[in-house]
Amino acid sequence: AQTVTQSQPEMSVQEAETVTLSCTYDTSENNYYLFWYKQPPSRQMILVIRQEAYKQQNATENRFSVNFQKAAKSFSLKISDSQLGDTAMYFCAFSPGGTSYGKLTFGQGTILTVHP
Amino acid sequence: SQTIHQWPATLVQPVGSPLSLECTVEGTSNPNLYWYRQAAGRGLQLLFYSVGIGQISSEVPQNLSASRPQDRQFILSSKKLLLSDSGFYLCAWSGSFDGREYFGPGTRLTVT
C-alpha cells in the first residue's frame, strides 16, 4: 500500500512571495503518478499539477512547479508570485499506473494562507 | 465539455436511516468513477471505484456500498447510517484521454 505524508499542517506567505509545500511518499511501484490538488473554501477539488514518475523533468504550470526527487520519494510544490486566490488547502496525491490508475491516495493536506 | 453533478449538496440524516447519494457525468462515455470521503476537512480516502457498469471495487470495508446502474451514474448507499459516516463525499471521474481526475462539487453529510 502507498502512503503520502505532508508534514506541514499550515503555511503562510506574503502576497507576491514564493512558498514551497512539502510531500513525501512511499511505494514499491515503479509506474506511478503524483499530483497536487487545491481545495479552496468552496471545497471544490482542483488539479494544480501532475507528474509522471518516469519523467525526470519537473512539471510546471504557470506559477506552479514541482521538485520531484524520485530516489528520495519527495514531491514538493513551489508557488511563485503568490496571490490571494492561492489561499486554500493543498493536497499531495499518489496514483498507481496501469489498470489501477486513478485510485488516488491523498496526504493530510497543508492549509496555505496568502497574506496581503 | 464534460461535467460532473452530485446531489444532494447537503444532507442531515439520523443514525440508522438509509442513504443514497447520486453522481452523474455528462459529456463522456465509459469513464472510471470514484467515491471519496473527506473527514474533518483533511485528506480524502478512496471508498469505491468502478471501471464499468455493474463493476464496483471496494477499497475500505465499511457501512457503505456503491452501484453503477448506468455508464455515467454512480450511487453511494447505506442501509443504516452510523455517526462515523458523517463527512464530505466527493465523486470523481477519469477518462483515458488526458490522465486527469475530475471531482464533483461534493455532498456534505451530517449524521445526527
PDB file of C-alpha atoms in Angstrom, chain B residues 3-105:
ATOM      1  CA  THR B   3     -19.398  17.995 -16.323  1.00  0.00           C
ATOM      2  CA  ILE B   4     -19.999  16.075 -13.144  1.00  0.00           C
ATOM      3  CA  HIS B   5     -23.002  16.517 -10.865  1.00  0.00           C
ATOM      4  CA  GLN B   6     -23.636  15.404  -7.335  1.00  0.00           C
ATOM      5  CA  TRP B   7     -26.750  15.648  -5.253  1.00  0.00           C
ATOM      6  CA  PRO B   8     -27.826  16.498  -2.763  1.00  0.00           C
ATOM      7  CA  ALA B   9     -25.316  19.194  -1.830  1.00  0.00           C
ATOM      8  CA  THR B  10     -26.110  18.913   1.864  1.00  0.00           C
ATOM      9  CA  LEU B  11     -27.832  16.198   3.849  1.00  0.00           C
ATOM     10  CA  VAL B  12     -28.652  15.720   7.518  1.00  0.00           C
ATOM     11  CA  GLN B  13     -29.785  12.224   8.452  1.00  0.00           C
ATOM     12  CA  PRO B  14     -30.460  10.460  11.762  1.00  0.00           C
ATOM     13  CA  VAL B  15     -28.455   7.438  12.844  1.00  0.00           C
ATOM     14  CA  GLY B  16     -29.968   4.254  11.454  1.00  0.00           C
ATOM     15  CA  SER B  17     -31.585   5.885   8.432  1.00  0.00           C
ATOM     16  CA  PRO B  18     -30.766   4.880   4.823  1.00  0.00           C
ATOM     17  CA  LEU B  19     -28.593   6.893   2.473  1.00  0.00           C
ATOM     18  CA  SER B  20     -28.457   7.443  -1.260  1.00  0.00           C
ATOM     19  CA  LEU B  21     -26.044   9.881  -2.879  1.00  0.00           C
ATOM     20  CA  GLU B  22     -26.013  10.231  -6.631  1.00  0.00           C
ATOM     21  CA  CYS B  23     -23.318  11.236  -9.080  1.00  0.00           C
ATOM     22  CA  THR B  24     -23.716  11.675 -12.828  1.00  0.00           C
ATOM     23  CA  VAL B  25     -21.223  12.586 -15.511  1.00  0.00           C
ATOM     24  CA  GLU B  26     -22.063  14.287 -18.799  1.00  0.00           C
ATOM     25  CA  GLY B  27     -20.092  14.661 -21.989  1.00  0.00           C
ATOM     26  CA  THR B  28     -18.042  11.482 -21.858  1.00  0.00           C
ATOM     27  CA  SER B  29     -18.561   7.755 -22.142  1.00  0.00           C
ATOM     28  CA  ASN B  30     -17.209   4.787 -20.213  1.00  0.00           C
ATOM     29  CA  PRO B  31     -15.491   6.867 -17.534  1.00  0.00           C
ATOM     30  CA  ASN B  32     -13.816   5.419 -14.481  1.00  0.00           C
ATOM     31  CA  LEU B  33     -15.819   6.587 -11.465  1.00  0.00           C
ATOM     32  CA  TYR B  34     -14.747   7.061  -7.868  1.00  0.00           C
ATOM     33  CA  TRP B  35     -16.260   7.819  -4.470  1.00  0.00           C
ATOM     34  CA  TYR B  36     -14.055   9.539  -1.889  1.00  0.00           C
ATOM     35  CA  ARG B  37     -14.775  10.653   1.661  1.00  0.00           C
ATOM     36  CA  GLN B  38     -13.149  13.604   3.369  1.00  0.00           C
ATOM     37  CA  ALA B  39     -13.445  13.665   7.146  1.00  0.00           C
ATOM     38  CA  ALA B  40     -12.940  16.811   9.220  1.00  0.00           C
ATOM     39  CA  GLY B  41     -11.545  18.813   6.277  1.00  0.00           C
ATOM     40  CA  ARG B  42      -8.449  16.681   5.952  1.00  0.00           C
ATOM     41  CA  GLY B  43      -7.289  14.103   3.423  1.00  0.00           C
ATOM     42  CA  LEU B  44      -9.555  12.223   1.083  1.00  0.00           C
ATOM     43  CA  GLN B  45      -9.994   8.471   1.321  1.00  0.00           C
ATOM     44  CA  LEU B  46     -10.978   6.360  -1.656  1.00  0.00           C
ATOM     45  CA  LEU B  47     -14.094   4.322  -0.871  1.00  0.00           C
ATOM     46  CA  PHE B  48     -15.137   2.749  -4.199  1.00  0.00           C
ATOM     47  CA  TYR B  49     -14.164   2.796  -7.813  1.00  0.00           C
ATOM     48  CA  SER B  50     -15.777   1.478 -10.946  1.00  0.00           C
ATOM     49  CA  VAL B  51     -14.430   0.789 -14.423  1.00  0.00           C
ATOM     50  CA  GLY B  52     -17.808  -0.085 -15.962  1.00  0.00           C
ATOM     51  CA  ILE B  53     -21.498  -0.779 -15.432  1.00  0.00           C
ATOM     52  CA  GLY B  54     -22.006  -3.163 -12.545  1.00  0.00           C
ATOM     53  CA  GLN B  55     -18.260  -3.311 -11.804  1.00  0.00           C
ATOM     54  CA  ILE B  56     -17.544  -2.000  -8.320  1.00  0.00           C
ATOM     55  CA  SER B  57     -14.411  -2.372  -6.225  1.00  0.00           C
ATOM     56  CA  SER B  58     -14.408  -1.513  -2.543  1.00  0.00           C
ATOM     57  CA  GLU B  59     -11.260  -0.081  -1.068  1.00  0.00           C
ATOM     58  CA  VAL B  60     -12.281   0.149   2.581  1.00  0.00           C
ATOM     59  CA  PRO B  61     -14.597  -2.236   4.480  1.00  0.00           C
ATOM     60  CA  GLN B  62     -17.416  -0.153   5.868  1.00  0.00           C
ATOM     61  CA  ASN B  63     -21.071   0.505   6.262  1.00  0.00           C
ATOM     62  CA  LEU B  64     -21.429   1.808   2.706  1.00  0.00           C
ATOM     63  CA  SER B  65     -22.000   0.293  -0.720  1.00  0.00           C
ATOM     64  CA  ALA B  66     -21.861   1.596  -4.275  1.00  0.00           C
ATOM     65  CA  SER B  67     -23.625   0.780  -7.510  1.00  0.00           C
ATOM     66  CA  ARG B  68     -23.286   1.786 -11.135  1.00  0.00           C
ATOM     67  CA  PRO B  69     -26.607   1.113 -12.863  1.00  0.00           C
ATOM     68  CA  GLN B  70     -25.741   3.184 -15.943  1.00  0.00           C
ATOM     69  CA  ASP B  71     -22.499   4.106 -17.667  1.00  0.00           C
ATOM     70  CA  ARG B  72     -22.396   7.634 -16.271  1.00  0.00           C
ATOM     71  CA  GLN B  73     -24.228   7.163 -12.986  1.00  0.00           C
ATOM     72  CA  PHE B  74     -22.631   6.224  -9.686  1.00  0.00           C
ATOM     73  CA  ILE B  75     -24.587   5.805  -6.467  1.00  0.00           C
ATOM     74  CA  LEU B  76     -23.360   5.601  -2.891  1.00  0.00           C
ATOM     75  CA  SER B  77     -25.717   3.916  -0.438  1.00  0.00           C
ATOM     76  CA  SER B  78     -26.146   2.750   3.092  1.00  0.00           C
ATOM     77  CA  LYS B  79     -28.935   0.752   4.719  1.00  0.00           C
ATOM     78  CA  LYS B  80     -28.273   2.167   8.194  1.00  0.00           C
ATOM     79  CA  LEU B  81     -26.132   5.224   8.781  1.00  0.00           C
ATOM     80  CA  LEU B  82     -23.639   5.467  11.633  1.00  0.00           C
ATOM     81  CA  LEU B  83     -22.348   8.631  13.273  1.00  0.00           C
ATOM     82  CA  SER B  84     -18.940   7.845  11.788  1.00  0.00           C
ATOM     83  CA  ASP B  85     -20.402   8.119   8.276  1.00  0.00           C
ATOM     84  CA  SER B  86     -20.514  11.896   8.615  1.00  0.00           C
ATOM     85  CA  GLY B  87     -18.206  13.688   6.210  1.00  0.00           C
ATOM     86  CA  PHE B  88     -17.810  15.280   2.829  1.00  0.00           C
ATOM     87  CA  TYR B  89     -18.356  12.865  -0.050  1.00  0.00           C
ATOM     88  CA  LEU B  90     -16.802  13.526  -3.399  1.00  0.00           C
ATOM     89  CA  CYS B  91     -17.444  11.763  -6.675  1.00  0.00           C
ATOM     90  CA  ALA B  92     -14.788  11.852  -9.360  1.00  0.00           C
ATOM     91  CA  TRP B  93     -14.308  10.590 -12.881  1.00  0.00           C
ATOM     92  CA  SER B  94     -11.377   9.989 -15.181  1.00  0.00           C
ATOM     93  CA  GLY B  95     -11.061   9.112 -18.828  1.00  0.00           C
ATOM     94  CA  SER B  96      -8.264   7.612 -20.815  1.00  0.00           C
ATOM     95  CA  PHE B  97      -7.523  10.706 -22.857  1.00  0.00           C
ATOM     96  CA  ASP B  98      -5.665  13.055 -20.544  1.00  0.00           C
ATOM     97  CA  GLY B  99      -4.914  11.130 -17.361  1.00  0.00           C
ATOM     98  CA  ARG B 100      -6.691  13.643 -15.178  1.00  0.00           C
ATOM     99  CA  GLU B 101      -9.272  13.020 -12.500  1.00  0.00           C
ATOM    100  CA  TYR B 102     -12.147  15.476 -12.200  1.00  0.00           C
ATOM    101  CA  PHE B 103     -14.076  15.967  -8.996  1.00  0.00           C
ATOM    102  CA  GLY B 104     -17.693  16.851  -8.420  1.00  0.00           C
ATOM    103  CA  PRO B 105     -18.857  19.601  -6.038  1.00  0.00           C
TER     104      PRO B 105
END
